[in-house]
mmCIF file of C-alpha atoms in Angstrom:
data_model
loop_
_atom_site.group_PDB
_atom_site.id
_atom_site.type_symbol
_atom_site.label_atom_id
_atom_site.label_comp_id
_atom_site.label_asym_id
_atom_site.label_seq_id
_atom_site.Cartn_x
_atom_site.Cartn_y
_atom_site.Cartn_z
ATOM 1 C CA UNK A 1 108.304 51.601 87.714
ATOM 2 C CA UNK A 2 109.364 52.334 91.319
ATOM 3 C CA UNK A 3 108.396 48.787 92.248
ATOM 4 C CA UNK A 4 110.872 47.660 89.820
ATOM 5 C CA UNK A 5 113.554 49.422 91.206
ATOM 6 C CA UNK A 6 112.936 47.476 94.630
ATOM 7 C CA UNK A 7 112.454 44.286 92.983
ATOM 8 C CA UNK A 8 115.269 43.086 90.382
ATOM 9 C CA UNK A 9 114.409 39.368 90.645
ATOM 10 C CA UNK A 10 112.863 38.258 87.297
ATOM 11 C CA UNK A 11 111.216 35.175 88.976
ATOM 12 C CA UNK A 12 109.621 37.375 91.609
ATOM 13 C CA UNK A 13 108.200 39.684 88.914
ATOM 14 C CA UNK A 14 107.032 36.991 86.699
ATOM 15 C CA UNK A 15 105.089 35.177 89.760
ATOM 16 C CA UNK A 16 103.361 38.524 90.523
ATOM 17 C CA UNK A 17 102.420 39.173 86.957
ATOM 18 C CA UNK A 18 98.784 38.487 87.454
ATOM 19 C CA UNK A 19 95.893 40.892 86.595
ATOM 20 C CA UNK A 20 94.023 43.199 84.132
ATOM 21 C CA UNK A 21 95.776 45.448 81.919
ATOM 22 C CA UNK A 22 94.106 48.327 79.778
ATOM 23 C CA UNK A 23 95.843 48.877 76.435
ATOM 24 C CA UNK A 24 95.297 51.297 73.731
ATOM 25 C CA UNK A 25 94.817 49.418 70.477
ATOM 26 C CA UNK A 26 95.940 51.326 67.380
ATOM 27 C CA UNK A 27 93.749 51.526 64.393
ATOM 28 C CA UNK A 28 94.607 49.031 61.585
ATOM 29 C CA UNK A 29 96.367 46.511 63.894
ATOM 30 C CA UNK A 30 94.924 43.051 64.735
ATOM 31 C CA UNK A 31 94.075 42.105 68.312
ATOM 32 C CA UNK A 32 96.450 39.134 68.035
ATOM 33 C CA UNK A 33 99.419 41.323 66.882
ATOM 34 C CA UNK A 34 98.758 43.671 69.878
ATOM 35 C CA UNK A 35 98.865 40.592 72.182
ATOM 36 C CA UNK A 36 102.088 38.941 70.592
ATOM 37 C CA UNK A 37 103.866 42.648 70.659
ATOM 38 C CA UNK A 38 102.956 42.998 74.457
ATOM 39 C CA UNK A 39 103.938 39.285 75.353
ATOM 40 C CA UNK A 40 107.231 39.612 73.404
ATOM 41 C CA UNK A 41 108.317 42.707 75.135
ATOM 42 C CA UNK A 42 107.491 41.372 78.607
ATOM 43 C CA UNK A 43 109.586 38.170 77.999
ATOM 44 C CA UNK A 44 112.486 40.448 76.376
ATOM 45 C CA UNK A 45 112.511 42.593 79.530
ATOM 46 C CA UNK A 46 112.378 39.560 81.857
ATOM 47 C CA UNK A 47 115.271 37.743 80.225
ATOM 48 C CA UNK A 48 117.294 41.031 80.256
ATOM 49 C CA UNK A 49 116.663 41.661 83.791
ATOM 50 C CA UNK A 50 117.662 38.076 84.612
ATOM 51 C CA UNK A 51 121.061 38.314 82.613
ATOM 52 C CA UNK A 52 121.857 41.604 84.281
ATOM 53 C CA UNK A 53 121.439 40.008 87.751
ATOM 54 C CA UNK A 54 122.938 36.676 87.053
ATOM 55 C CA UNK A 55 126.043 36.050 89.352
ATOM 56 C CA UNK A 56 129.364 35.854 87.828
ATOM 57 C CA UNK A 57 130.808 32.111 88.456
ATOM 58 C CA UNK A 58 134.351 31.519 89.303
ATOM 59 C CA UNK A 59 136.255 30.351 86.374
ATOM 60 C CA UNK A 60 138.191 27.438 86.890
ATOM 61 C CA UNK A 61 140.286 25.588 84.304
ATOM 62 C CA UNK A 62 139.117 22.215 83.336
ATOM 63 C CA UNK A 63 142.719 20.825 83.257
ATOM 64 C CA UNK A 64 145.781 21.988 85.274
ATOM 65 C CA UNK A 65 148.600 23.865 83.676
ATOM 66 C CA UNK A 66 150.991 21.605 82.124
ATOM 67 C CA UNK A 67 148.775 18.706 81.470
ATOM 68 C CA UNK A 68 149.374 16.169 78.796
ATOM 69 C CA UNK A 69 145.862 16.737 77.067
ATOM 70 C CA UNK A 70 145.243 18.518 73.997
ATOM 71 C CA UNK A 71 146.473 22.391 74.575
ATOM 72 C CA UNK A 72 143.293 23.698 73.297
ATOM 73 C CA UNK A 73 141.331 21.976 76.182
ATOM 74 C CA UNK A 74 143.385 23.799 78.640
ATOM 75 C CA UNK A 75 141.822 27.030 77.290
ATOM 76 C CA UNK A 76 138.335 25.973 77.924
ATOM 77 C CA UNK A 77 136.944 27.190 81.330
ATOM 78 C CA UNK A 78 134.206 25.729 83.329
ATOM 79 C CA UNK A 79 130.743 26.922 82.259
ATOM 80 C CA UNK A 80 127.370 26.207 83.719
ATOM 81 C CA UNK A 81 125.668 24.809 80.792
ATOM 82 C CA UNK A 82 122.496 24.184 82.835
ATOM 83 C CA UNK A 83 121.766 28.010 82.822
ATOM 84 C CA UNK A 84 123.722 29.331 79.950
ATOM 85 C CA UNK A 85 121.481 31.097 77.444
ATOM 86 C CA UNK A 86 123.170 29.545 74.320
ATOM 87 C CA UNK A 87 122.398 26.046 75.765
ATOM 88 C CA UNK A 88 119.158 26.436 77.398
ATOM 89 C CA UNK A 89 117.603 29.186 75.385
ATOM 90 C CA UNK A 90 115.808 32.221 76.901
ATOM 91 C CA UNK A 91 114.204 31.374 80.216
ATOM 92 C CA UNK A 92 110.858 33.263 79.564
ATOM 93 C CA UNK A 93 108.965 32.707 76.276
ATOM 94 C CA UNK A 94 105.554 34.047 75.168
ATOM 95 C CA UNK A 95 103.932 30.513 75.620
ATOM 96 C CA UNK A 96 104.787 30.783 79.431
ATOM 97 C CA UNK A 97 102.291 33.840 79.859
ATOM 98 C CA UNK A 98 98.462 33.129 79.548
ATOM 99 C CA UNK A 99 96.932 36.084 78.037
ATOM 100 C CA UNK A 100 93.179 36.648 76.816
ATOM 101 C CA UNK A 101 91.065 39.538 75.868
ATOM 102 C CA UNK A 102 88.097 40.627 77.935
ATOM 103 C CA UNK A 103 86.193 41.723 74.779
ATOM 104 C CA UNK A 104 87.928 41.889 71.261
ATOM 105 C CA UNK A 105 88.064 44.955 69.056
ATOM 106 C CA UNK A 106 87.936 44.880 65.173
ATOM 107 C CA UNK A 107 91.061 45.510 63.117
ATOM 108 C CA UNK A 108 89.776 49.078 62.130
ATOM 109 C CA UNK A 109 88.809 49.997 65.789
ATOM 110 C CA UNK A 110 91.269 51.780 68.178
ATOM 111 C CA UNK A 111 90.876 52.474 71.904
ATOM 112 C CA UNK A 112 90.488 50.699 75.173
ATOM 113 C CA UNK A 113 91.368 46.892 74.936
ATOM 114 C CA UNK A 114 91.409 44.810 78.169
ATOM 115 C CA UNK A 115 93.725 41.715 78.549
ATOM 116 C CA UNK A 116 93.775 39.443 81.535
ATOM 117 C CA UNK A 117 97.292 37.955 82.317
ATOM 118 C CA UNK A 118 97.836 34.737 84.014
ATOM 119 C CA UNK A 119 95.822 34.526 87.165
ATOM 120 C CA UNK A 120 93.928 37.686 85.890
ATOM 121 C CA UNK A 121 92.332 35.318 83.277
ATOM 122 C CA UNK A 122 89.452 34.585 85.976
ATOM 123 C CA UNK A 123 88.877 38.344 86.425
ATOM 124 C CA UNK A 124 88.760 38.863 82.541
ATOM 125 C CA UNK A 125 86.061 36.013 82.364
ATOM 126 C CA UNK A 126 83.958 37.543 85.187
ATOM 127 C CA UNK A 127 84.035 40.996 83.552
ATOM 128 C CA UNK A 128 83.130 39.435 80.219
ATOM 129 C CA UNK A 129 80.052 37.637 81.959
ATOM 130 C CA UNK A 130 79.001 40.917 83.486
ATOM 131 C CA UNK A 131 79.114 42.590 79.990
ATOM 132 C CA UNK A 132 79.862 46.299 81.091
ATOM 133 C CA UNK A 133 78.763 48.948 78.575
ATOM 134 C CA UNK A 134 81.565 50.061 75.938
ATOM 135 C CA UNK A 135 81.470 53.563 74.741
ATOM 136 C CA UNK A 136 82.632 54.490 71.081
ATOM 137 C CA UNK A 137 83.087 57.648 69.184
ATOM 138 C CA UNK A 138 82.106 56.538 65.565
ATOM 139 C CA UNK A 139 82.842 58.837 62.682
ATOM 140 C CA UNK A 140 80.817 58.582 59.452
ATOM 141 C CA UNK A 141 81.121 60.204 56.072
ATOM 142 C CA UNK A 142 77.968 61.261 54.289
ATOM 143 C CA UNK A 143 77.624 60.870 50.317
ATOM 144 C CA UNK A 144 79.567 57.661 49.743
ATOM 145 C CA UNK A 145 78.722 54.099 50.408
ATOM 146 C CA UNK A 146 81.238 51.137 50.410
ATOM 147 C CA UNK A 147 80.907 47.491 50.023
ATOM 148 C CA UNK A 148 81.436 46.556 53.902
ATOM 149 C CA UNK A 149 80.744 49.921 55.229
ATOM 150 C CA UNK A 150 84.265 50.694 56.069
ATOM 151 C CA UNK A 151 86.748 52.977 54.502
ATOM 152 C CA UNK A 152 89.044 50.041 53.094
ATOM 153 C CA UNK A 153 86.374 48.837 50.776
ATOM 154 C CA UNK A 154 85.288 49.506 47.198
ATOM 155 C CA UNK A 155 82.797 52.413 46.682
ATOM 156 C CA UNK A 156 79.524 51.089 45.722
ATOM 157 C CA UNK A 157 77.311 54.245 45.511
ATOM 158 C CA UNK A 158 77.455 58.084 45.655
ATOM 159 C CA UNK A 159 74.613 60.275 46.705
ATOM 160 C CA UNK A 160 73.954 64.054 47.523
ATOM 161 C CA UNK A 161 74.208 64.858 51.100
ATOM 162 C CA UNK A 162 73.818 68.792 51.030
ATOM 163 C CA UNK A 163 70.212 68.517 52.460
ATOM 164 C CA UNK A 164 71.371 66.592 55.676
ATOM 165 C CA UNK A 165 71.420 68.871 58.713
ATOM 166 C CA UNK A 166 72.703 68.301 62.309
ATOM 167 C CA UNK A 167 69.050 68.614 63.755
ATOM 168 C CA UNK A 168 67.758 65.962 61.585
ATOM 169 C CA UNK A 169 70.768 63.709 62.450
ATOM 170 C CA UNK A 170 70.240 64.481 66.303
ATOM 171 C CA UNK A 171 66.609 63.650 65.947
ATOM 172 C CA UNK A 172 67.311 60.314 64.153
ATOM 173 C CA UNK A 173 69.753 59.352 66.892
ATOM 174 C CA UNK A 174 67.272 59.850 69.582
ATOM 175 C CA UNK A 175 64.492 57.790 67.743
ATOM 176 C CA UNK A 176 67.216 55.035 67.391
ATOM 177 C CA UNK A 177 67.873 55.071 70.968
ATOM 178 C CA UNK A 178 64.341 54.906 71.988
ATOM 179 C CA UNK A 179 63.801 51.823 69.723
ATOM 180 C CA UNK A 180 66.868 50.037 71.266
ATOM 181 C CA UNK A 181 65.700 50.571 74.692
ATOM 182 C CA UNK A 182 62.325 49.116 73.841
ATOM 183 C CA UNK A 183 64.289 46.080 72.483
ATOM 184 C CA UNK A 184 66.004 45.867 75.753
ATOM 185 C CA UNK A 185 63.041 44.986 77.688
ATOM 186 C CA UNK A 186 62.077 42.577 74.923
ATOM 187 C CA UNK A 187 65.510 40.732 75.243
ATOM 188 C CA UNK A 188 64.600 40.317 78.987
ATOM 189 C CA UNK A 189 61.545 37.987 78.177
ATOM 190 C CA UNK A 190 59.045 40.225 79.957
ATOM 191 C CA UNK A 191 55.796 41.324 78.712
ATOM 192 C CA UNK A 192 55.987 45.011 78.123
ATOM 193 C CA UNK A 193 52.196 45.485 79.355
ATOM 194 C CA UNK A 194 52.994 43.479 82.695
ATOM 195 C CA UNK A 195 53.792 44.605 86.106
ATOM 196 C CA UNK A 196 57.006 42.919 86.065
ATOM 197 C CA UNK A 197 58.190 45.183 83.011
ATOM 198 C CA UNK A 198 57.052 48.346 84.943
ATOM 199 C CA UNK A 199 59.017 47.454 88.194
ATOM 200 C CA UNK A 200 62.064 46.753 86.058
ATOM 201 C CA UNK A 201 61.546 50.086 84.128
ATOM 202 C CA UNK A 202 61.488 51.785 87.499
ATOM 203 C CA UNK A 203 65.011 50.458 88.309
ATOM 204 C CA UNK A 204 66.553 52.023 85.122
ATOM 205 C CA UNK A 205 68.509 50.449 82.190
ATOM 206 C CA UNK A 206 68.877 46.662 82.332
ATOM 207 C CA UNK A 207 71.419 44.352 80.881
ATOM 208 C CA UNK A 208 70.256 41.814 78.258
ATOM 209 C CA UNK A 209 69.755 38.133 79.210
ATOM 210 C CA UNK A 210 72.257 36.936 76.548
ATOM 211 C CA UNK A 211 75.496 37.920 75.012
ATOM 212 C CA UNK A 212 74.658 37.702 71.389
ATOM 213 C CA UNK A 213 72.213 40.556 70.621
ATOM 214 C CA UNK A 214 73.638 44.037 70.279
ATOM 215 C CA UNK A 215 71.836 46.670 72.425
ATOM 216 C CA UNK A 216 72.360 50.378 72.272
ATOM 217 C CA UNK A 217 71.779 52.333 75.433
ATOM 218 C CA UNK A 218 72.790 55.757 74.247
ATOM 219 C CA UNK A 219 73.532 57.446 70.937
ATOM 220 C CA UNK A 220 74.123 61.167 70.421
ATOM 221 C CA UNK A 221 75.646 63.355 67.826
ATOM 222 C CA UNK A 222 78.818 65.084 69.234
ATOM 223 C CA UNK A 223 80.149 66.619 65.977
ATOM 224 C CA UNK A 224 78.941 67.536 62.661
ATOM 225 C CA UNK A 225 81.139 68.965 59.878
ATOM 226 C CA UNK A 226 79.453 68.088 56.425
ATOM 227 C CA UNK A 227 80.098 65.407 55.274
ATOM 228 C CA UNK A 228 81.733 64.027 58.204
ATOM 229 C CA UNK A 229 79.781 63.475 61.465
ATOM 230 C CA UNK A 230 80.785 61.788 64.818
ATOM 231 C CA UNK A 231 78.338 59.983 67.053
ATOM 232 C CA UNK A 232 78.990 58.790 70.751
ATOM 233 C CA UNK A 233 77.529 55.267 71.237
ATOM 234 C CA UNK A 234 77.091 53.285 74.305
ATOM 235 C CA UNK A 235 76.431 49.635 73.601
ATOM 236 C CA UNK A 236 76.486 45.998 74.831
ATOM 237 C CA UNK A 237 77.396 42.896 72.553
ATOM 238 C CA UNK A 238 78.231 45.391 69.864
ATOM 239 C CA UNK A 239 80.868 44.551 67.061
ATOM 240 C CA UNK A 240 82.873 46.546 64.463
ATOM 241 C CA UNK A 241 80.731 45.325 61.762
ATOM 242 C CA UNK A 242 77.548 46.047 63.574
ATOM 243 C CA UNK A 243 78.454 49.695 64.141
ATOM 244 C CA UNK A 244 79.535 50.171 60.509
ATOM 245 C CA UNK A 245 76.245 48.850 59.411
ATOM 246 C CA UNK A 246 74.561 51.331 61.856
ATOM 247 C CA UNK A 247 76.284 54.108 60.176
ATOM 248 C CA UNK A 248 75.204 52.784 56.797
ATOM 249 C CA UNK A 249 71.505 52.540 58.006
ATOM 250 C CA UNK A 250 71.466 56.036 59.381
ATOM 251 C CA UNK A 251 72.722 57.391 55.804
ATOM 252 C CA UNK A 252 69.810 55.598 54.233
ATOM 253 C CA UNK A 253 67.237 56.996 56.962
ATOM 254 C CA UNK A 254 68.751 60.500 55.994
ATOM 255 C CA UNK A 255 67.861 59.863 52.181
ATOM 256 C CA UNK A 256 71.530 59.708 51.344
ATOM 257 C CA UNK A 257 74.382 57.103 51.936
ATOM 258 C CA UNK A 258 77.027 56.959 54.425
ATOM 259 C CA UNK A 259 79.997 54.810 55.550
ATOM 260 C CA UNK A 260 82.003 54.481 58.645
ATOM 261 C CA UNK A 261 85.637 56.045 58.405
ATOM 262 C CA UNK A 262 86.749 55.591 62.208
ATOM 263 C CA UNK A 263 85.807 53.828 65.412
ATOM 264 C CA UNK A 264 87.429 54.397 68.792
ATOM 265 C CA UNK A 265 86.565 52.723 72.026
ATOM 266 C CA UNK A 266 86.776 55.448 74.687
ATOM 267 C CA UNK A 267 85.645 53.438 77.546
ATOM 268 C CA UNK A 268 84.717 49.909 78.811
ATOM 269 C CA UNK A 269 82.962 49.876 82.011
ATOM 270 C CA UNK A 270 85.079 51.826 84.498
ATOM 271 C CA UNK A 271 88.202 51.410 82.255
ATOM 272 C CA UNK A 272 88.848 54.621 80.220
ATOM 273 C CA UNK A 273 91.041 55.607 77.363
ATOM 274 C CA UNK A 274 92.992 58.155 79.571
ATOM 275 C CA UNK A 275 94.423 54.975 81.538
ATOM 276 C CA UNK A 276 95.140 52.953 78.430
ATOM 277 C CA UNK A 277 98.850 51.843 77.936
ATOM 278 C CA UNK A 278 100.061 53.546 74.787
ATOM 279 C CA UNK A 279 102.389 51.448 72.359
ATOM 280 C CA UNK A 280 105.597 53.012 73.448
ATOM 281 C CA UNK A 281 104.879 51.613 76.858
ATOM 282 C CA UNK A 282 104.124 48.091 75.933
ATOM 283 C CA UNK A 283 107.090 46.961 78.124
ATOM 284 C CA UNK A 284 107.515 45.105 81.593
ATOM 285 C CA UNK A 285 107.533 48.495 83.567
ATOM 286 C CA UNK A 286 104.504 49.713 81.773
ATOM 287 C CA UNK A 287 102.639 46.581 82.147
ATOM 288 C CA UNK A 288 103.301 46.325 85.793
ATOM 289 C CA UNK A 289 102.211 49.974 86.420
ATOM 290 C CA UNK A 290 99.186 49.658 84.390
ATOM 291 C CA UNK A 291 98.203 46.411 86.248
ATOM 292 C CA UNK A 292 98.473 48.082 89.573
ATOM 293 C CA UNK A 293 96.164 50.935 88.309
ATOM 294 C CA UNK A 294 93.483 48.638 86.834
ATOM 295 C CA UNK A 295 93.634 46.691 90.201
ATOM 296 C CA UNK A 296 92.653 49.825 92.000
ATOM 297 C CA UNK A 297 89.651 50.361 89.749
ATOM 298 C CA UNK A 298 88.573 46.774 90.335
ATOM 299 C CA UNK A 299 88.784 47.291 94.062
ATOM 300 C CA UNK A 300 86.918 50.668 93.941
ATOM 301 C CA UNK A 301 84.016 48.974 91.639
ATOM 302 C CA UNK A 302 83.649 45.263 92.715
ATOM 303 C CA UNK A 303 80.380 44.955 90.625
ATOM 304 C CA UNK A 304 82.699 44.749 87.559
ATOM 305 C CA UNK A 305 83.377 41.269 88.621
ATOM 306 C CA UNK A 306 80.121 40.338 90.238
ATOM 307 C CA UNK A 307 76.752 41.647 89.556
ATOM 308 C CA UNK A 308 73.710 40.141 91.466
ATOM 309 C CA UNK A 309 70.891 41.895 89.462
ATOM 310 C CA UNK A 310 69.757 42.622 85.930
ATOM 311 C CA UNK A 311 70.218 46.421 86.602
ATOM 312 C CA UNK A 312 72.868 48.048 84.588
ATOM 313 C CA UNK A 313 75.632 49.714 86.643
ATOM 314 C CA UNK A 314 78.105 51.464 84.621
#
């Protein structure tokens, strides 16, 4: 906000509108609607800034007083039609701003959503290629199964859940984490009994070789209030449907049924939910300030843009 007090030229602000922004996506709102709302507010603020600082032109009559022409023409003053908003339309429009997500979120998922704006598209593509881990808080409800494992679907089955205890759920989460870590080595194309696999394991967690297969790096129970429970999940290449299906499978393993009631992305690499731009700040001052904060994060952690090894740095 302080930078906008110093720079009141809309063209200068527009030229420097390049980078990554961290936005908090509300639940139930599609990514394309979030993008449209942000771009619309940016253009609106830029146009208002330009209008407020536009110099007032000296009004000169087109005809001298007492001319022989139509008296109505004497009342028409000279206008700069080349810049007047009623003749040219708004100077800044949504199509003028290039914007793309680093990794999308489903409609029912809330939390951290990264956008690359203008020249920041290159940075967004690099972050996407490096595939940093995303952390979620996923809430499920025992005893009820739905058609698509999400709360907005038809109920297909009900079952007893009173035999489910937090110890059993924590044990199942640990077992799932171990099985996914084994799959992590398999996706690297390395024989688990080879020396190469041992050397890779000594380095710690590794990133998958492709960006299609979901891999879970961590899953733990953080809250249990029967029938609701919340898991913290760290994953790569995950989707909303994949996480909802995981909750459904956990319910089956517990000899009951379950469906997902809430998904919240709390972290994407080093970009956290605490630094996300809330909906009331989806405007030009908020975007500029948030872009500056994300630039500092990228400078502090350059490996987010370029990783030279398969080791997972997060």
